[in-house]
Amino acid sequence: MARHTFARTTLAALSAVTLLALGACSSEPPSSGGDTGSGDSGDELISVGFSQVGAESGWRSANTMSIKDALTEENGFELSFSDAQQKQENQISAIRNYIAQGVDVIAFSPVVETGWDAVLEEAKAADIPVVLTDRAVETTVEDAYVTFIGSDFVEEGARSGEWAVEQYDGEGYKVVELQGTTGSAPAIDRQQGFAEAIEGSDLEIIDSQTGDFTRDGGKKVMEGFLTAHDDIDLVFAHNDDMGLGAVEAIEAAGLTPGEDIKIITIDGVKDGMQALADGKFNYIVECNPLLGPDLAEIIKATVAGEPVEERIVTHDEAFDQEAAKEALPDRQY
Ligand code: AHR
């Protein structure tokens, strides 16, 4: 199975023109049969079917808002949006509906990595270009999608692990891991990146379970960890929401998050950044959810038959407690 991973580029550094003009690692999108109009000049709207994972986290809400704000009629789009409630079968049936409707472009953020071959074949047979946002798929279908835009999740896990080693190696830290949705690209990749980064240090992962990227899930799993282990030093949570759930569980157990038990998370949504500034988290590696404007440019280029890079990696920052205090006033989400 081909796993689509490509060299790192910084999307933020690319204007729409350079982004779409880069020929070296580009693929010709399938023709959509749609209009090439931008909408602002009175052309026909580009119809887009977008299947979202769900509404499981603050990150996801910010991502949904960014997509809806960018794919407006004013900007030249007719958007059909569906929320899959974290279920692959809902995404597959939404994508089949978009194929039946004959939209110009389908975009989706796949809840899990595998199991997409049939529906991707169907989109290809219907000559409807597909754009992946946020999460990758594993597929045997050739030229299944035009591009995949989103963060490098392995690197996010690695940056989390590297910071943990820098801060705590030599102290024999026992680590518990709150994993994202089982089978999802961010859960698989962040786990891998973190594990590789702490190899050779004396940090030890003593337990690892899924909290499904939700605050409730993080809280419940953390309660179980606290019952099973009395020696936890550090939580690595695959997103802010699960980290915030862990804060609740740690406080309920009479301990102080950020001190008695350190917490590293990924995302950087406002609530997470507030917890970091308040000293309840210790470090956050950002995952940028604001994919809407670049998705809009990608779709326009695709419909116009212009080449698009086959992997576009978004730029992510990282924050300690002091950096969070500085960044919070200007945080958009
Ligand atoms: O795929 C991105 C991840 O999905 C975010 O880190 C998480 O918060 C979300 O649910």
GROMACS .gro file of C-alpha atoms and ligand atoms in nm:
model
  343
    1MET     CA    1   0.000   0.000   0.000
    2ALA     CA    2   0.129   0.343  -0.088
    3ARG     CA    3   0.146   0.587   0.198
    4HIS     CA    4   0.157   0.941   0.061
    5THR     CA    5   0.432   1.121   0.247
    6PHE     CA    6   0.641   1.384   0.077
    7ALA     CA    7   0.912   1.638   0.150
    8ARG     CA    8   0.830   1.919   0.389
    9THR     CA    9   0.737   2.257   0.244
   10THR     CA   10   0.608   2.557   0.429
   11LEU     CA   11   0.271   2.652   0.295
   12ALA     CA   12   0.273   2.984   0.474
   13ALA     CA   13   0.570   3.086   0.265
   14LEU     CA   14   0.397   3.015  -0.062
   15SER     CA   15   0.166   3.263  -0.230
   16ALA     CA   16  -0.131   3.114  -0.412
   17VAL     CA   17   0.052   3.168  -0.740
   18THR     CA   18   0.377   2.996  -0.639
   19LEU     CA   19   0.183   2.724  -0.460
   20LEU     CA   20   0.003   2.631  -0.776
   21ALA     CA   21   0.285   2.696  -1.018
   22LEU     CA   22   0.538   2.456  -0.861
   23GLY     CA   23   0.591   2.204  -1.134
   24ALA     CA   24   0.861   1.982  -0.982
   25CYS     CA   25   0.637   1.768  -0.761
   26SER     CA   26   0.302   1.833  -0.919
   27SER     CA   27   0.028   1.615  -1.060
   28GLU     CA   28  -0.224   1.702  -1.329
   29PRO     CA   29  -0.568   1.696  -1.172
   30PRO     CA   30  -0.842   1.505  -1.353
   31SER     CA   31  -1.069   1.738  -1.548
   32SER     CA   32  -1.382   1.823  -1.350
   33GLY     CA   33  -1.611   1.935  -1.627
   34GLY     CA   34  -1.680   2.235  -1.404
   35ASP     CA   35  -1.651   2.604  -1.465
   36THR     CA   36  -1.321   2.777  -1.392
   37GLY     CA   37  -1.491   3.084  -1.253
   38SER     CA   38  -1.377   3.269  -0.945
   39GLY     CA   39  -1.726   3.397  -0.867
   40ASP     CA   40  -1.610   3.751  -0.813
   41SER     CA   41  -1.631   3.814  -1.187
   42GLY     CA   42  -1.984   3.679  -1.220
   43ASP     CA   43  -1.883   3.331  -1.347
   44GLU     CA   44  -2.061   3.009  -1.251
   45LEU     CA   45  -2.003   2.880  -0.899
   46ILE     CA   46  -1.774   2.581  -0.838
   47SER     CA   47  -1.975   2.311  -0.659
   48VAL     CA   48  -1.781   2.143  -0.377
   49GLY     CA   49  -1.887   1.852  -0.157
   50PHE     CA   50  -1.695   1.854   0.171
   51SER     CA   51  -1.716   1.566   0.417
   52GLN     CA   52  -1.590   1.667   0.761
   53VAL     CA   53  -1.477   1.417   1.029
   54GLY     CA   54  -1.710   1.551   1.298
   55ALA     CA   55  -1.712   1.810   1.574
   56GLU     CA   56  -1.496   1.621   1.823
   57SER     CA   57  -1.258   1.898   1.925
   58GLY     CA   58  -1.191   2.272   1.936
   59TRP     CA   59  -0.947   2.216   1.650
   60ARG     CA   60  -1.221   2.062   1.437
   61SER     CA   61  -1.459   2.354   1.504
   62ALA     CA   62  -1.189   2.601   1.395
   63ASN     CA   63  -1.119   2.391   1.085
   64THR     CA   64  -1.488   2.376   0.990
   65MET     CA   65  -1.523   2.752   1.035
   66SER     CA   66  -1.216   2.816   0.819
   67ILE     CA   67  -1.354   2.596   0.539
   68LYS     CA   68  -1.702   2.748   0.550
   69ASP     CA   69  -1.560   3.101   0.559
   70ALA     CA   70  -1.344   3.034   0.253
   71LEU     CA   71  -1.582   2.833   0.033
   72THR     CA   72  -1.856   3.096   0.013
   73GLU     CA   73  -2.069   3.201  -0.284
   74GLU     CA   74  -1.899   3.539  -0.267
   75ASN     CA   75  -1.568   3.359  -0.327
   76GLY     CA   76  -1.713   3.156  -0.615
   77PHE     CA   77  -1.822   2.831  -0.446
   78GLU     CA   78  -2.142   2.641  -0.385
   79LEU     CA   79  -2.055   2.430  -0.078
   80SER     CA   80  -2.236   2.114   0.034
   81PHE     CA   81  -2.099   2.035   0.382
   82SER     CA   82  -2.160   1.722   0.587
   83ASP     CA   83  -2.049   1.619   0.937
   84ALA     CA   84  -1.971   1.245   0.964
   85GLN     CA   85  -1.981   1.231   1.344
   86GLN     CA   86  -1.649   1.044   1.346
   87LYS     CA   87  -1.794   0.753   1.145
   88GLN     CA   88  -1.631   0.629   0.825
   89GLU     CA   89  -1.959   0.487   0.690
   90ASN     CA   90  -2.115   0.836   0.713
   91GLN     CA   91  -1.824   0.982   0.517
   92ILE     CA   92  -1.847   0.715   0.249
   93SER     CA   93  -2.219   0.773   0.204
   94ALA     CA   94  -2.169   1.154   0.194
   95ILE     CA   95  -1.902   1.113  -0.075
   96ARG     CA   96  -2.132   0.882  -0.273
   97ASN     CA   97  -2.403   1.150  -0.256
   98TYR     CA   98  -2.160   1.410  -0.387
   99ILE     CA   99  -2.068   1.177  -0.672
  100ALA     CA  100  -2.438   1.126  -0.752
  101GLN     CA  101  -2.492   1.503  -0.744
  102GLY     CA  102  -2.202   1.545  -0.988
  103VAL     CA  103  -2.022   1.815  -0.788
  104ASP     CA  104  -1.715   1.971  -0.948
  105VAL     CA  105  -1.479   1.874  -0.663
  106ILE     CA  106  -1.499   1.651  -0.355
  107ALA     CA  107  -1.289   1.735  -0.049
  108PHE     CA  108  -1.273   1.538   0.272
  109SER     CA  109  -1.082   1.488   0.593
  110PRO     CA  110  -1.075   1.108   0.635
  111VAL     CA  111  -1.162   0.990   0.985
  112VAL     CA  112  -0.934   0.684   0.947
  113GLU     CA  113  -0.653   0.600   0.706
  114THR     CA  114  -0.776   0.282   0.539
  115GLY     CA  115  -1.094   0.156   0.370
  116TRP     CA  116  -1.133   0.424   0.103
  117ASP     CA  117  -1.038   0.234  -0.213
  118ALA     CA  118  -1.391   0.162  -0.339
  119VAL     CA  119  -1.525   0.514  -0.298
  120LEU     CA  120  -1.208   0.670  -0.437
  121GLU     CA  121  -1.243   0.445  -0.745
  122GLU     CA  122  -1.603   0.562  -0.781
  123ALA     CA  123  -1.502   0.930  -0.769
  124LYS     CA  124  -1.227   0.863  -1.021
  125ALA     CA  125  -1.467   0.679  -1.254
  126ALA     CA  126  -1.701   0.978  -1.231
  127ASP     CA  127  -1.405   1.205  -1.320
  128ILE     CA  128  -1.454   1.410  -1.003
  129PRO     CA  129  -1.126   1.533  -0.852
  130VAL     CA  130  -1.073   1.464  -0.481
  131VAL     CA  131  -0.875   1.681  -0.241
  132LEU     CA  132  -0.769   1.545   0.098
  133THR     CA  133  -0.752   1.795   0.382
  134ASP     CA  134  -0.597   1.750   0.726
  135ARG     CA  135  -0.562   1.368   0.726
  136ALA     CA  136  -0.404   1.120   0.486
  137VAL     CA  137  -0.532   0.790   0.346
  138GLU     CA  138  -0.360   0.466   0.252
  139THR     CA  139  -0.488   0.354  -0.085
  140THR     CA  140  -0.399   0.127  -0.372
  141VAL     CA  141  -0.597   0.344  -0.615
  142GLU     CA  142  -0.363   0.523  -0.854
  143ASP     CA  143  -0.397   0.901  -0.876
  144ALA     CA  144  -0.680   0.876  -0.623
  145TYR     CA  145  -0.656   1.241  -0.523
  146VAL     CA  146  -0.515   1.566  -0.652
  147THR     CA  147  -0.337   1.671  -0.335
  148PHE     CA  148  -0.324   1.628   0.039
  149ILE     CA  149  -0.300   1.949   0.242
  150GLY     CA  150  -0.234   1.932   0.615
  151SER     CA  151   0.024   1.911   0.893
  152ASP     CA  152   0.309   1.663   0.925
  153PHE     CA  153   0.176   1.456   1.217
  154VAL     CA  154   0.490   1.246   1.261
  155GLU     CA  155   0.686   1.567   1.305
  156GLU     CA  156   0.431   1.697   1.559
  157GLY     CA  157   0.479   1.381   1.767
  158ALA     CA  158   0.855   1.405   1.727
  159ARG     CA  159   0.867   1.769   1.839
  160SER     CA  160   0.661   1.677   2.147
  161GLY     CA  161   0.899   1.391   2.230
  162GLU     CA  162   1.212   1.597   2.167
  163TRP     CA  163   1.092   1.865   2.407
  164ALA     CA  164   1.009   1.600   2.670
  165VAL     CA  165   1.360   1.454   2.638
  166GLU     CA  166   1.521   1.801   2.657
  167GLN     CA  167   1.329   1.883   2.975
  168TYR     CA  168   1.304   1.555   3.161
  169ASP     CA  169   1.562   1.299   3.043
  170GLY     CA  170   1.761   1.162   3.335
  171GLU     CA  171   1.468   1.175   3.578
  172GLY     CA  172   1.319   0.834   3.490
  173TYR     CA  173   0.984   0.982   3.387
  174LYS     CA  174   0.685   0.748   3.349
  175VAL     CA  175   0.470   0.860   3.059
  176VAL     CA  176   0.106   0.788   2.973
  177GLU     CA  177  -0.026   0.856   2.625
  178LEU     CA  178  -0.377   0.970   2.533
  179GLN     CA  179  -0.413   0.860   2.174
  180GLY     CA  180  -0.642   1.008   1.911
  181THR     CA  181  -0.902   0.808   1.720
  182THR     CA  182  -0.780   0.453   1.655
  183GLY     CA  183  -0.673   0.410   1.294
  184SER     CA  184  -0.662   0.784   1.220
  185ALA     CA  185  -0.353   0.934   1.060
  186PRO     CA  186  -0.283   1.179   1.346
  187ALA     CA  187  -0.305   0.904   1.610
  188ILE     CA  188  -0.077   0.668   1.418
  189ASP     CA  189   0.176   0.933   1.320
  190ARG     CA  190   0.194   1.125   1.648
  191GLN     CA  191   0.244   0.801   1.840
  192GLN     CA  192   0.524   0.702   1.603
  193GLY     CA  193   0.695   1.044   1.610
  194PHE     CA  194   0.687   1.063   1.990
  195ALA     CA  195   0.808   0.706   2.043
  196GLU     CA  196   1.099   0.756   1.803
  197ALA     CA  197   1.197   1.085   1.967
  198ILE     CA  198   1.217   0.942   2.321
  199GLU     CA  199   1.412   0.632   2.213
  200GLY     CA  200   1.747   0.621   2.393
  201SER     CA  201   1.624   0.845   2.677
  202ASP     CA  202   1.503   0.719   3.016
  203LEU     CA  203   1.144   0.831   2.953
  204GLU     CA  204   0.919   0.527   2.952
  205ILE     CA  205   0.565   0.496   2.814
  206ILE     CA  206   0.381   0.288   3.074
  207ASP     CA  207   0.030   0.306   2.925
  208SER     CA  208  -0.133   0.422   2.604
  209GLN     CA  209  -0.505   0.429   2.518
  210THR     CA  210  -0.743   0.612   2.288
  211GLY     CA  211  -0.954   0.903   2.412
  212ASP     CA  212  -1.093   0.955   2.059
  213PHE     CA  213  -0.973   1.319   2.045
  214THR     CA  214  -1.254   1.432   2.282
  215ARG     CA  215  -1.239   1.604   2.620
  216ASP     CA  216  -1.467   1.343   2.777
  217GLY     CA  217  -1.261   1.061   2.630
  218GLY     CA  218  -0.940   1.215   2.765
  219LYS     CA  219  -1.092   1.256   3.111
  220LYS     CA  220  -1.221   0.898   3.131
  221VAL     CA  221  -0.897   0.741   3.007
  222MET     CA  222  -0.691   0.958   3.244
  223GLU     CA  223  -0.911   0.852   3.538
  224GLY     CA  224  -0.832   0.490   3.446
  225PHE     CA  225  -0.459   0.567   3.420
  226LEU     CA  226  -0.462   0.732   3.763
  227THR     CA  227  -0.635   0.430   3.915
  228ALA     CA  228  -0.396   0.184   3.752
  229HIS     CA  229  -0.069   0.375   3.812
  230ASP     CA  230   0.051   0.581   4.106
  231ASP     CA  231   0.375   0.687   3.940
  232ILE     CA  232   0.268   0.896   3.638
  233ASP     CA  233   0.500   1.190   3.569
  234LEU     CA  234   0.395   1.301   3.222
  235VAL     CA  235   0.092   1.288   2.993
  236PHE     CA  236   0.140   1.303   2.617
  237ALA     CA  237  -0.204   1.386   2.475
  238HIS     CA  238  -0.255   1.372   2.097
  239ASN     CA  239  -0.470   1.685   2.119
  240ASP     CA  240  -0.560   1.974   2.349
  241ASP     CA  241  -0.911   1.849   2.421
  242MET     CA  242  -0.790   1.519   2.565
  243GLY     CA  243  -0.524   1.711   2.760
  244LEU     CA  244  -0.798   1.933   2.905
  245GLY     CA  245  -0.993   1.621   3.003
  246ALA     CA  246  -0.677   1.491   3.171
  247VAL     CA  247  -0.647   1.819   3.367
  248GLU     CA  248  -0.996   1.760   3.509
  249ALA     CA  249  -0.911   1.401   3.608
  250ILE     CA  250  -0.579   1.502   3.766
  251GLU     CA  251  -0.739   1.784   3.967
  252ALA     CA  252  -1.021   1.551   4.079
  253ALA     CA  253  -0.751   1.312   4.207
  254GLY     CA  254  -0.612   1.594   4.425
  255LEU     CA  255  -0.300   1.649   4.212
  256THR     CA  256  -0.174   1.961   4.033
  257PRO     CA  257  -0.158   1.938   3.653
  258GLY     CA  258   0.154   2.098   3.509
  259GLU     CA  259   0.343   2.033   3.836
  260ASP     CA  260   0.275   1.691   3.989
  261ILE     CA  261   0.198   1.556   3.643
  262LYS     CA  262   0.334   1.738   3.338
  263ILE     CA  263   0.124   1.761   3.021
  264ILE     CA  264   0.230   1.794   2.657
  265THR     CA  265  -0.040   1.827   2.391
  266ILE     CA  266  -0.086   1.902   2.022
  267ASP     CA  267  -0.315   2.162   1.855
  268GLY     CA  268  -0.287   2.507   2.018
  269VAL     CA  269  -0.656   2.601   2.031
  270LYS     CA  270  -0.748   2.888   2.264
  271ASP     CA  271  -0.856   2.666   2.557
  272GLY     CA  272  -0.531   2.469   2.530
  273MET     CA  273  -0.322   2.785   2.509
  274GLN     CA  274  -0.506   2.922   2.814
  275ALA     CA  275  -0.427   2.602   3.008
  276LEU     CA  276  -0.061   2.640   2.904
  277ALA     CA  277  -0.049   3.006   3.006
  278ASP     CA  278  -0.213   2.910   3.340
  279GLY     CA  279   0.059   2.650   3.405
  280LYS     CA  280  -0.170   2.346   3.370
  281PHE     CA  281  -0.007   2.233   3.045
  282ASN     CA  282   0.371   2.240   2.993
  283TYR     CA  283   0.412   2.242   2.614
  284ILE     CA  284   0.197   2.251   2.300
  285VAL     CA  285   0.298   2.166   1.946
  286GLU     CA  286   0.065   2.352   1.714
  287CYS     CA  287  -0.148   2.188   1.446
  288ASN     CA  288  -0.282   2.461   1.219
  289PRO     CA  289  -0.656   2.417   1.144
  290LEU     CA  290  -0.694   2.720   0.915
  291LEU     CA  291  -0.691   2.526   0.589
  292GLY     CA  292  -0.988   2.697   0.420
  293PRO     CA  293  -0.814   2.972   0.217
  294ASP     CA  294  -0.555   2.734   0.072
  295LEU     CA  295  -0.820   2.473   0.000
  296ALA     CA  296  -1.012   2.738  -0.198
  297GLU     CA  297  -0.702   2.813  -0.409
  298ILE     CA  298  -0.634   2.444  -0.466
  299ILE     CA  299  -0.992   2.383  -0.582
  300LYS     CA  300  -0.982   2.678  -0.822
  301ALA     CA  301  -0.654   2.559  -0.970
  302THR     CA  302  -0.786   2.204  -0.999
  303VAL     CA  303  -1.099   2.313  -1.182
  304ALA     CA  304  -0.887   2.532  -1.409
  305GLY     CA  305  -0.673   2.228  -1.495
  306GLU     CA  306  -0.360   2.383  -1.345
  307PRO     CA  307  -0.095   2.165  -1.174
  308VAL     CA  308  -0.109   2.139  -0.794
  309GLU     CA  309   0.160   2.006  -0.560
  310GLU     CA  310   0.066   1.655  -0.452
  311ARG     CA  311   0.157   1.717  -0.085
  312ILE     CA  312   0.123   2.055   0.087
  313VAL     CA  313   0.249   2.068   0.446
  314THR     CA  314   0.116   2.345   0.667
  315HIS     CA  315   0.343   2.539   0.900
  316ASP     CA  316   0.313   2.467   1.274
  317GLU     CA  317   0.466   2.652   1.571
  318ALA     CA  318   0.533   2.522   1.925
  319PHE     CA  319   0.471   2.697   2.258
  320ASP     CA  320   0.597   2.676   2.614
  321GLN     CA  321   0.418   2.855   2.899
  322GLU     CA  322   0.582   3.196   2.836
  323ALA     CA  323   0.522   3.180   2.461
  324ALA     CA  324   0.156   3.093   2.521
  325LYS     CA  325   0.109   3.405   2.737
  326GLU     CA  326   0.245   3.619   2.453
  327ALA     CA  327   0.047   3.446   2.177
  328LEU     CA  328  -0.291   3.427   2.353
  329PRO     CA  329  -0.419   3.784   2.293
  330ASP     CA  330  -0.387   3.739   1.914
  331ARG     CA  331  -0.503   3.379   1.893
  332GLN     CA  332  -0.774   3.349   1.625
  333TYR     CA  333  -0.932   3.023   1.741
  334AHR     O1  334  -0.666   1.564   1.240
  334AHR     C1  335  -0.634   1.667   1.327
  334AHR     C2  336  -0.673   1.631   1.466
  334AHR     O2  337  -0.810   1.599   1.470
  334AHR     C3  338  -0.655   1.739   1.569
  334AHR     O3  339  -0.531   1.737   1.632
  334AHR     C4  340  -0.759   1.699   1.668
  334AHR     O4  341  -0.786   1.795   1.765
  334AHR     C5  342  -0.871   1.666   1.578
  334AHR     O5  343  -0.979   1.610   1.631
   0.00000   0.00000   0.00000
